[in-house]
Coordinates of C-alpha atoms in Angstrom, one line a residue:
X1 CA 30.6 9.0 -16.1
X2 CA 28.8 11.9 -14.4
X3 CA 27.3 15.1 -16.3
X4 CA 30.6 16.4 -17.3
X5 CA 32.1 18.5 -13.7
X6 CA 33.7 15.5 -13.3
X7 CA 35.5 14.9 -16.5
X8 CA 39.1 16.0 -16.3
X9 CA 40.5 13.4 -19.1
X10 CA 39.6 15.1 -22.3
X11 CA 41.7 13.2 -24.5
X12 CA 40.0 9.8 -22.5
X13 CA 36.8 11.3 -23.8
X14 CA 37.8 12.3 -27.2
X15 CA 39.4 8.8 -27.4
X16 CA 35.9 6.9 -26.4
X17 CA 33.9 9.1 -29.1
X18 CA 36.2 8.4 -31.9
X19 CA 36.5 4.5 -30.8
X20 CA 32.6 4.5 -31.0
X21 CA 32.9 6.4 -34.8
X22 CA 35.9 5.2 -37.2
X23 CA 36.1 7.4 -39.5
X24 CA 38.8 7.6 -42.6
X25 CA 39.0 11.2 -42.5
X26 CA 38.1 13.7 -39.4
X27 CA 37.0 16.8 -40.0
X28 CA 36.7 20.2 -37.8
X29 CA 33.9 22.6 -37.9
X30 CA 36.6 25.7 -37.3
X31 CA 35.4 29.0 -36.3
X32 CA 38.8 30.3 -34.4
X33 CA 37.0 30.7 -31.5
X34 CA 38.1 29.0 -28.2
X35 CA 35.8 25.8 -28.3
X36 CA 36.6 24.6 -31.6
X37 CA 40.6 25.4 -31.1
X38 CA 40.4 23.3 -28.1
X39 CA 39.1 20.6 -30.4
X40 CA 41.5 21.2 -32.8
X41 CA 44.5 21.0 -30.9
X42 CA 43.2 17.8 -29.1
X43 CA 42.7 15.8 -32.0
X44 CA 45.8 17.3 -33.4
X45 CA 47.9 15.7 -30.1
X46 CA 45.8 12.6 -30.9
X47 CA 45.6 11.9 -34.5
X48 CA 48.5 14.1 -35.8
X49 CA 48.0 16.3 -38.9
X50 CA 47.1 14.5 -41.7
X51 CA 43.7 12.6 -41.4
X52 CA 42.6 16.3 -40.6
X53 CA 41.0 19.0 -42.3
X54 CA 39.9 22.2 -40.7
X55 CA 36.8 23.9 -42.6
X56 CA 36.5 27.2 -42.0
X57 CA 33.4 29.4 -43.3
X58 CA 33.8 33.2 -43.6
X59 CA 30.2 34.5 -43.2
X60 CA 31.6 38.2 -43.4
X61 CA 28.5 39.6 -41.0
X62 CA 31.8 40.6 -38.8
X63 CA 34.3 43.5 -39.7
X64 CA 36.5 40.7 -38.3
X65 CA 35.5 37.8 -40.0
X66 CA 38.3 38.2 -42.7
X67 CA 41.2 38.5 -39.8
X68 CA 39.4 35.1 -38.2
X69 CA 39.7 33.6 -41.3
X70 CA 43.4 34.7 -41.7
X71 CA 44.4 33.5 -37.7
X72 CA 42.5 30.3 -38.8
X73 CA 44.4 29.9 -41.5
X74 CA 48.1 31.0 -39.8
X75 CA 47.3 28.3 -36.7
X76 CA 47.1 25.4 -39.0
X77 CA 50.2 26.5 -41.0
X78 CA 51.9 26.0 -37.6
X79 CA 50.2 22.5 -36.8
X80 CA 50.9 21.0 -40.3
X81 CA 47.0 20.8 -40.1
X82 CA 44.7 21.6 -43.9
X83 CA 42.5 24.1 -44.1
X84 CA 39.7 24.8 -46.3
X85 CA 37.9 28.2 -46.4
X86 CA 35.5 29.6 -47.5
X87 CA 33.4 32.6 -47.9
X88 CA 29.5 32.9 -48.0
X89 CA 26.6 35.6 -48.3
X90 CA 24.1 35.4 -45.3
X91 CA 20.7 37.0 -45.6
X92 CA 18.4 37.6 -42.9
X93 CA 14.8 35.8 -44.0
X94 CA 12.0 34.8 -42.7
X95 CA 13.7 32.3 -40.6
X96 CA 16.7 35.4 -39.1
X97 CA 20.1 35.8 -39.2
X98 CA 21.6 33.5 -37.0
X99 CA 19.3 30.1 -39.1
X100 CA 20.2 31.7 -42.4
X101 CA 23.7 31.6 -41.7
X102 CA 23.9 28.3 -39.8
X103 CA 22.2 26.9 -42.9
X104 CA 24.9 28.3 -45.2
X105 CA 27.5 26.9 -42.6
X106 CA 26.3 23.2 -43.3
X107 CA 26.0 23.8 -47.3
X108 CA 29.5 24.1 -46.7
X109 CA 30.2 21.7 -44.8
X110 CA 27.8 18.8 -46.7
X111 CA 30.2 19.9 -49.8
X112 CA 32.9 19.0 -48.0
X113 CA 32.1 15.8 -46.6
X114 CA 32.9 12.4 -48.4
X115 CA 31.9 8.7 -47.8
X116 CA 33.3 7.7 -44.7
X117 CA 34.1 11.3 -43.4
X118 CA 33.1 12.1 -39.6
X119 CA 32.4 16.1 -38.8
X120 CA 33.3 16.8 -35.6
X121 CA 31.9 20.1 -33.5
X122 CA 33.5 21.5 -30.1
X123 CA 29.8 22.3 -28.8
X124 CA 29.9 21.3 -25.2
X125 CA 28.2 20.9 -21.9
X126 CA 27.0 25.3 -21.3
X127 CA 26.3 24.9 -25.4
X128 CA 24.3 21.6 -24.8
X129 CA 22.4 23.5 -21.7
X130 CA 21.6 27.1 -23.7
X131 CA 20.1 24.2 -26.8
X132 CA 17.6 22.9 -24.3
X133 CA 16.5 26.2 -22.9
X134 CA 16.1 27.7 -26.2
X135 CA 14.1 25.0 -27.7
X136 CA 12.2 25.0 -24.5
X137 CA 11.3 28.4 -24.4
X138 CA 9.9 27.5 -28.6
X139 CA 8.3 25.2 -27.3
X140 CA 10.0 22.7 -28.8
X141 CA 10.6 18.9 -27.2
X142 CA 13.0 19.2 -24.5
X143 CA 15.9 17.4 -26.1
X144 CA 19.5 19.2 -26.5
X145 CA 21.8 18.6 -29.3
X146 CA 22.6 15.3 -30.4
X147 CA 26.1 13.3 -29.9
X148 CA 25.8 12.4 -33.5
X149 CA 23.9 12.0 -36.4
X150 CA 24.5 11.3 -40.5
X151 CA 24.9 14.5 -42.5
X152 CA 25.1 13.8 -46.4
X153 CA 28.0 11.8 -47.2
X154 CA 29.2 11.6 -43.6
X155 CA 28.9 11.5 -39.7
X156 CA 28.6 14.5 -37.0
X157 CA 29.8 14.0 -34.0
X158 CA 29.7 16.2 -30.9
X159 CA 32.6 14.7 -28.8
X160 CA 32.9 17.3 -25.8
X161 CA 29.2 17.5 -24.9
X162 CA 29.7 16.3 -21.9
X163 CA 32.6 18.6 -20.7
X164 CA 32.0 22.3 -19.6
X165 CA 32.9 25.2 -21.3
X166 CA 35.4 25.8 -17.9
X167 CA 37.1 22.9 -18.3
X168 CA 38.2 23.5 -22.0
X169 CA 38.9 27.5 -20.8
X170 CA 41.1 25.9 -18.7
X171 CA 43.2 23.7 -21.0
X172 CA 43.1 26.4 -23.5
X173 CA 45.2 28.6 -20.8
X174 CA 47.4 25.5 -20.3
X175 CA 48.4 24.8 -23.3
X176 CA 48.6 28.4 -24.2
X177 CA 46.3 28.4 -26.9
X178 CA 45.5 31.6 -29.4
X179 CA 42.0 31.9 -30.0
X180 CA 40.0 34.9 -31.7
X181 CA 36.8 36.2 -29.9
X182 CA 33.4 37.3 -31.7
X183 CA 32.4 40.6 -30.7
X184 CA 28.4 39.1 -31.5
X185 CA 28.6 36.6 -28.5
X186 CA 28.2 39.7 -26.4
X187 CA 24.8 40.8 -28.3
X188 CA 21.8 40.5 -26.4
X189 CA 19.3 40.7 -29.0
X190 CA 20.5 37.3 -30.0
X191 CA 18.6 34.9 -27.8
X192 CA 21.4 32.1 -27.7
X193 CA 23.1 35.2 -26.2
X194 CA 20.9 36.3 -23.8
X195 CA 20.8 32.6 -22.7
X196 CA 24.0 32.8 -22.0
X197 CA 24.9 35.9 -20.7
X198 CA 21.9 36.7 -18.6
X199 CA 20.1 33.3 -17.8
X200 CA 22.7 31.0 -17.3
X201 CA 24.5 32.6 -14.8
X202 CA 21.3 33.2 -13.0
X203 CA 20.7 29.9 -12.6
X204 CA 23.8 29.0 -11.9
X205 CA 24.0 31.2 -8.8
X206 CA 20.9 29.9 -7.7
X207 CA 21.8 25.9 -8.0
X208 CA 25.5 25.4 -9.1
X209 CA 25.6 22.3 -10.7
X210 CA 22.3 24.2 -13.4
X211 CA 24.1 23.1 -16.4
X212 CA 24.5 19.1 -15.0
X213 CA 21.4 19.5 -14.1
X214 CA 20.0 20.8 -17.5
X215 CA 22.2 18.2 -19.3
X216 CA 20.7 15.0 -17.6
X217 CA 17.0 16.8 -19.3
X218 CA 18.2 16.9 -22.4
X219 CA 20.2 13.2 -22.5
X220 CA 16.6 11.9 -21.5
X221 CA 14.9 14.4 -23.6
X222 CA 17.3 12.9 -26.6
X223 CA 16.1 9.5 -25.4
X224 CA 12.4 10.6 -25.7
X225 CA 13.1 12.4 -29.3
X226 CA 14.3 8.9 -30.4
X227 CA 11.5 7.4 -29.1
X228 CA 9.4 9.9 -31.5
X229 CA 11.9 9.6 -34.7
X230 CA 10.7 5.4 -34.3
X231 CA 7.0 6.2 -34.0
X232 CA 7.2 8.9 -36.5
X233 CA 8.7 6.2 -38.8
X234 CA 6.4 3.9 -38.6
X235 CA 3.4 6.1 -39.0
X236 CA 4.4 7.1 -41.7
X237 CA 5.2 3.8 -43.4
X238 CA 1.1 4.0 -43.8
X239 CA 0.7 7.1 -45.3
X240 CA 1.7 6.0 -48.7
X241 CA 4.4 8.3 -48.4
X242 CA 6.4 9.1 -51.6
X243 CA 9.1 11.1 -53.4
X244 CA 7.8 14.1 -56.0
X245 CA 9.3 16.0 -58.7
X246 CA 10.6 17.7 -55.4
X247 CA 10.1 17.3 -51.9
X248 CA 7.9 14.2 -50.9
X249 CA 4.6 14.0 -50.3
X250 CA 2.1 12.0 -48.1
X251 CA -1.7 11.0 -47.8
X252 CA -3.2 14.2 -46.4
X253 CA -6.4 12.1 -45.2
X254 CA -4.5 9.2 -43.8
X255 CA -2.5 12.0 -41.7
X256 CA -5.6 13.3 -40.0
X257 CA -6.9 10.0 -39.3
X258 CA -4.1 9.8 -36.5
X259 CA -4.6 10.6 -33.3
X260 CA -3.4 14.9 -32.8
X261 CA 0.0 14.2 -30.9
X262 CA 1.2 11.4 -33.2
X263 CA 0.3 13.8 -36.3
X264 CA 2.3 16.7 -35.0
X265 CA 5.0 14.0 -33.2
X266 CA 5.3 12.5 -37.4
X267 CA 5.3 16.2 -38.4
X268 CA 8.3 17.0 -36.2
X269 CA 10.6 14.8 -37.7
X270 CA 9.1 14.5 -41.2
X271 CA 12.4 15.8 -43.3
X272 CA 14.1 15.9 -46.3
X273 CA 16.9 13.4 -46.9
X274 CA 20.2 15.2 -46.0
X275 CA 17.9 17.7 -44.4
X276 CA 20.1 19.9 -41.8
X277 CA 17.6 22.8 -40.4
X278 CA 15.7 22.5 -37.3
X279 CA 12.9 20.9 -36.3
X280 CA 9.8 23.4 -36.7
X281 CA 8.5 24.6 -33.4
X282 CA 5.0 24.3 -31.7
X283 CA 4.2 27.7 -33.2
X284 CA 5.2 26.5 -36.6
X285 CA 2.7 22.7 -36.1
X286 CA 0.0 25.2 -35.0
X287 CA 0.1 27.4 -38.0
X288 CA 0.5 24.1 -39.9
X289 CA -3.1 22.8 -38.8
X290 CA -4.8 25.8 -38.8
X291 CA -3.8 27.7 -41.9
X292 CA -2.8 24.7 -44.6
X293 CA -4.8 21.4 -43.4
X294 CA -7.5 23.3 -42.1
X295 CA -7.9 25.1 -45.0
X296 CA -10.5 24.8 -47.9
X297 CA -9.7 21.8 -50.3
X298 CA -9.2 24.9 -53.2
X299 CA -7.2 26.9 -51.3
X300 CA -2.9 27.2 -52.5
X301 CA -1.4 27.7 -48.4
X302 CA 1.9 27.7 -47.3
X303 CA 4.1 27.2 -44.3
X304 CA 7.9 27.6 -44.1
X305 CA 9.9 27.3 -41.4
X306 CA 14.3 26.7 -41.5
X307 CA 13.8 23.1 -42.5
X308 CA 11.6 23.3 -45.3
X309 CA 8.2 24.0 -46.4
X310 CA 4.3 22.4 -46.4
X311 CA 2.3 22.7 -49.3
X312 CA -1.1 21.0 -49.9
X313 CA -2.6 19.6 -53.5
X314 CA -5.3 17.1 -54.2
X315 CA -5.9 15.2 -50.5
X316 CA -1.6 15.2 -50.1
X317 CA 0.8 17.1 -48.1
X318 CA 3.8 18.1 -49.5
X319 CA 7.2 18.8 -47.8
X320 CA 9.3 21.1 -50.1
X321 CA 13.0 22.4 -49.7
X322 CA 13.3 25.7 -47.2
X323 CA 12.9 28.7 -49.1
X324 CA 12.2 27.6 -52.1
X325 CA 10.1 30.4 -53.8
X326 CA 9.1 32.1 -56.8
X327 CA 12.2 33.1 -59.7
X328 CA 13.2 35.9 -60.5
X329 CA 11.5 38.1 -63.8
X330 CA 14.8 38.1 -65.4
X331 CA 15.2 34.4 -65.1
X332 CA 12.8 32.8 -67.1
X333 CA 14.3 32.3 -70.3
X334 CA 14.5 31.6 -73.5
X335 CA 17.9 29.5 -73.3
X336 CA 19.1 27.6 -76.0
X337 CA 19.5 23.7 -75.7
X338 CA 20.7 21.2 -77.5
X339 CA 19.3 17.8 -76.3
X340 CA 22.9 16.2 -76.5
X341 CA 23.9 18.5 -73.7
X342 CA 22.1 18.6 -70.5
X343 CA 20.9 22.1 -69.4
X344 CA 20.8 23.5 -65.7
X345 CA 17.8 25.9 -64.7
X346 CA 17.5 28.7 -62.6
X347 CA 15.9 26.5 -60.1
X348 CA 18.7 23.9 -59.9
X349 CA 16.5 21.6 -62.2
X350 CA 17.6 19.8 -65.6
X351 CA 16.9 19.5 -68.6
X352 CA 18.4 16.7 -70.4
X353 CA 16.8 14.0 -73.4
X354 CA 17.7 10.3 -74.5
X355 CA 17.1 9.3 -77.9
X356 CA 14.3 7.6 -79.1
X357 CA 14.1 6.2 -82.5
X358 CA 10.2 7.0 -83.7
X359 CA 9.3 8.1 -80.3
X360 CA 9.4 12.0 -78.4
X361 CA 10.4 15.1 -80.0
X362 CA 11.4 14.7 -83.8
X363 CA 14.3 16.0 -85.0
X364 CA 14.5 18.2 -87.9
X365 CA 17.7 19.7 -87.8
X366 CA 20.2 17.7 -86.3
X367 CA 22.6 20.0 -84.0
X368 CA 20.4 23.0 -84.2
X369 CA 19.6 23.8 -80.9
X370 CA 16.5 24.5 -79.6
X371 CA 15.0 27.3 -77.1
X372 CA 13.7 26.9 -73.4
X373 CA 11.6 29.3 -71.4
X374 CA 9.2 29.5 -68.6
X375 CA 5.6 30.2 -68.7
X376 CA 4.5 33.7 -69.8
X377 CA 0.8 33.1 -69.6
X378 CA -1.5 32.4 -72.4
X379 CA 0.1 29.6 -74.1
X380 CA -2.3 27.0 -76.1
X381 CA -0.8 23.6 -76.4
X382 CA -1.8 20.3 -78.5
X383 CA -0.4 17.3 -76.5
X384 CA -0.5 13.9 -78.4
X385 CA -3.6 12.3 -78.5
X386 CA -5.5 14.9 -77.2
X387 CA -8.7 15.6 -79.5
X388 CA -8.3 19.3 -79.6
X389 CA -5.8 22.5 -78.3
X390 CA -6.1 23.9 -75.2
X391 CA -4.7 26.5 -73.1
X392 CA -1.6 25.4 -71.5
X393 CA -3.0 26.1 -68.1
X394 CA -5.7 24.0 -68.3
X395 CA -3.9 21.1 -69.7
X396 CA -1.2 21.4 -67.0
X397 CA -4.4 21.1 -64.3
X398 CA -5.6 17.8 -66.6
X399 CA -2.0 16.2 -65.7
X400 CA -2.2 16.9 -62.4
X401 CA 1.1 18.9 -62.5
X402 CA 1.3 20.9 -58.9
X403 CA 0.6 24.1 -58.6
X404 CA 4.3 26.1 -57.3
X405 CA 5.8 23.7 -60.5
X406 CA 3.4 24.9 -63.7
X407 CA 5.3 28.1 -63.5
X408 CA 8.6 25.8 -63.3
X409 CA 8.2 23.3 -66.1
X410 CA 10.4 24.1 -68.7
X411 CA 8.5 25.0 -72.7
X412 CA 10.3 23.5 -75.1
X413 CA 10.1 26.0 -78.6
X414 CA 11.5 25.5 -82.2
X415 CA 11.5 28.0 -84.4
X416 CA 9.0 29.9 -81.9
X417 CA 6.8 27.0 -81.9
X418 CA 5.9 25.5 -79.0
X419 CA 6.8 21.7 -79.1
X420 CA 7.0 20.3 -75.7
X421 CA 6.3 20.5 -72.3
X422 CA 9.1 19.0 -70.0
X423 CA 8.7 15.7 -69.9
X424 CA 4.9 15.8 -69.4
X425 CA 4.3 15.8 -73.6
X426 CA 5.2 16.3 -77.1
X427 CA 3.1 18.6 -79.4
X428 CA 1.6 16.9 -82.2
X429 CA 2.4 18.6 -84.6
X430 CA 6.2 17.9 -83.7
X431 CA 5.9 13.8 -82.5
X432 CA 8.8 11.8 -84.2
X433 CA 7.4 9.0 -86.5
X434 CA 8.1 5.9 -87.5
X435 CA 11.6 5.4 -88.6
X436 CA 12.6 8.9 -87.5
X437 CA 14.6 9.9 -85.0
X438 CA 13.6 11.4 -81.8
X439 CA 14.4 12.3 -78.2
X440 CA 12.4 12.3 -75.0
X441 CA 13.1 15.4 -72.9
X442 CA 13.5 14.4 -69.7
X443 CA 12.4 17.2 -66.5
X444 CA 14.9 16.7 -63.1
X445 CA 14.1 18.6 -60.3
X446 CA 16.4 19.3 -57.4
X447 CA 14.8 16.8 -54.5
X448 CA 16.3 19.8 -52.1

């Protein structure tokens, strides 16, 4: 089938990208807007109500946004359709507005999926066009959206990204359909808009069939972006790549031993399991080789971009979670634990133990909890079978613990004494004996 002016048969289509994609449950990336109703309706007509459940995220950057949510809400009352809402707090960052809150839109919607769940968008053939110019202009690889892809637990699928945004105008007018409109499309300052307000219909009145045009680029593009994913793969299956405490991490030396476009090609599509932000841009890959593995082997750089960030330490690269930064001064303890009970850190991390007869912490008291904290600076620490104290930074450099976690690792204290570290060591003075009981503390980190 041609680029989509010739599609007419949207439930045809809708039927082959299902067929392709069984899934036990379907669910719709909702806005209210008129793309996504068309979706909804059509799998509605196909499927009927009940495999489906409209999600709906309230990102409340719109004095609208709470009347979106309640017409959202109202239209699958009337279908017999469930809804889930919910609201969110977007931030502009480093990365702007419009990644921050597309990156709270997928939290939501990873949440939401389960095994066997399929997400499906109504992105379509002008969306699919406005992707490629955007990325192009980033200097990105010339590849638009993709058809589908895994997200956590489930699928996504892009069914209509073939049709143009006429043809589902046109249905929605047929059918009579009540959609809301964001006052924000018509923003300039947001590229996608400008894109599709300004340059679009340029090109359109220039060479009619532009958006076919641009959508045969980015089906081959998303041909040559596979083609990069499977060399990117197996590059870095010999780069002794590995999961960390968090993130992962991979030989910094066996990296630059590649030849310069297969190192930024792996670097493109090195991620994060689950990972949902975009690719990092040419701007992004030159800042990465010029400020971080250029750098001097003592220097502590970093590089973010909406996907995640790069961090360096002893010959390795390291791909952390996006914005994963320093805590805040009222969030660094003490907390009282009780190694039966697991506790949860500021940073998402946990602190849990197992007991160990004669082995790890010793316990005095049984039941009496004991207090956690974050570095202050200036600790002294004697680990077991060490021959002496030490400062706590310096024996934290001795075990090799990365740099952006020593301020992370949580101090285990009785009594104001400081008997463990994590899971790194116990004191001496407070290792369980023979024929006592113990516990070894055990440190999880949040991979993402």
């Amino acid at each position: 089938m041609d680029a989509a002016a010739e599609v007419t048969d949207l439930d045809a289509v809708l039927a082959a990208a299902l067929a392709a994609l069984p899934a036990s449950r379907i669910l719709i990336a909702y806005s209210g807007g008129m793309d996504s109703h068309v979706l909804l309706h059509l799998l509605w007509r196909r499927q009927g109500p009940e495999p489906l459940l409209a999600v709906h995220v309230n990102h409340g950057l719109s004095p609208q946004a709470n009347h979106w949510e309640t017409h959202c809400r109202r239209v699958c009352d009337a279908l017999g359709i469930a809804c889930h809402t919910e609201r969110v707090t977007v931030t502009s960052g480093s990365q702007g507005l419009e990644a921050s809150a597309r990156a709270a839109r997928y939290a939501v919607f990873e949440n939401q999926l389960q095994d066997g769940d399929l997400l499906v968008f109504g992105h379509h053939a002008d969306d699919q066009a406005e992707t490629l110019l955007y990325r192009l202009l980033r200097g990105g690889v010339p590849a638009g959206m993709p058809v589908t892809r895994s997200l956590g637990r489930g699928r996504l699928l892009r069914p209509l990204l073939d049709i143009p945004r006429a043809v589902l105008r046109a249905y929605a007018e047929r059918q009579r359909l009540d959609w809301v409109e964001d006052e924000s499309n018509a923003h300039l300052d947001f590229d996608r808009n400008y894109l599709r307000h300004c340059v679009l219909p340029t090109l359109t009145a220039r060479w009619p069939d532009a958006v076919a045009r641009l959508q045969r680029v980015a089906t081959q593009g998303r041909a040559t972006a596979e083609l990069g994913r499977d060399l990117a793969a197996i590059d870095l299956a010999g780069l002794d790549e590995r999961a960390e405490r968090i993130g992962r991490s991979l030989s910094l030396a066996g990296l630059t031993a590649l030849a310069t476009h297969r190192q930024r090609n792996l670097l493109r599509h090195w991620q994060l399991p689950g990972a949902t932000g975009q690719e990092p841009g040419a701007r992004r890959l030159d800042s990465l080789f010029r400020d971080l593995i250029g750098a001097a082997p003592d220097a502590a750089p970093l590089v973010e971009w909406s996907g995640g960030q790069w961090r360096r330490f002893r010959d390795r690269l390291y791909l952390l979670p996006a914005h994963w930064g320093a805590i805040s001064s009222h969030d660094r303890g003490p907390w009282l634990w009780s190694p039966e009970m697991p506790l949860e850190l500021p940073d998402g991390a946990h602190l849990r133990a197992r007991p160990a007869p004669g082995r790890g912490l010793r316990v005095t008291v049984p039941g009496v909890p004991l207090s956690v904290r974050y570095r202050h600076g200036g600790e002294r620490v004697h680990p077991l079978g060490r021959g002496a104290s030490n400062t706590l930074k310096k024996v934290l450099l001795e075990r090799g613990l990365e740099p952006w976690l020593r301020d992370r690792v949580p101090l285990i204290e009785r009594d104001g004494e400081l008997v463990a570290v994590g899971d790194l060591f116990v004191c001496q003075s407070a290792v369980a004996r023979v024929g006592e009981p113990g516990w070894l503390p055990e440190w999880c980190c949040p991979l993402r």
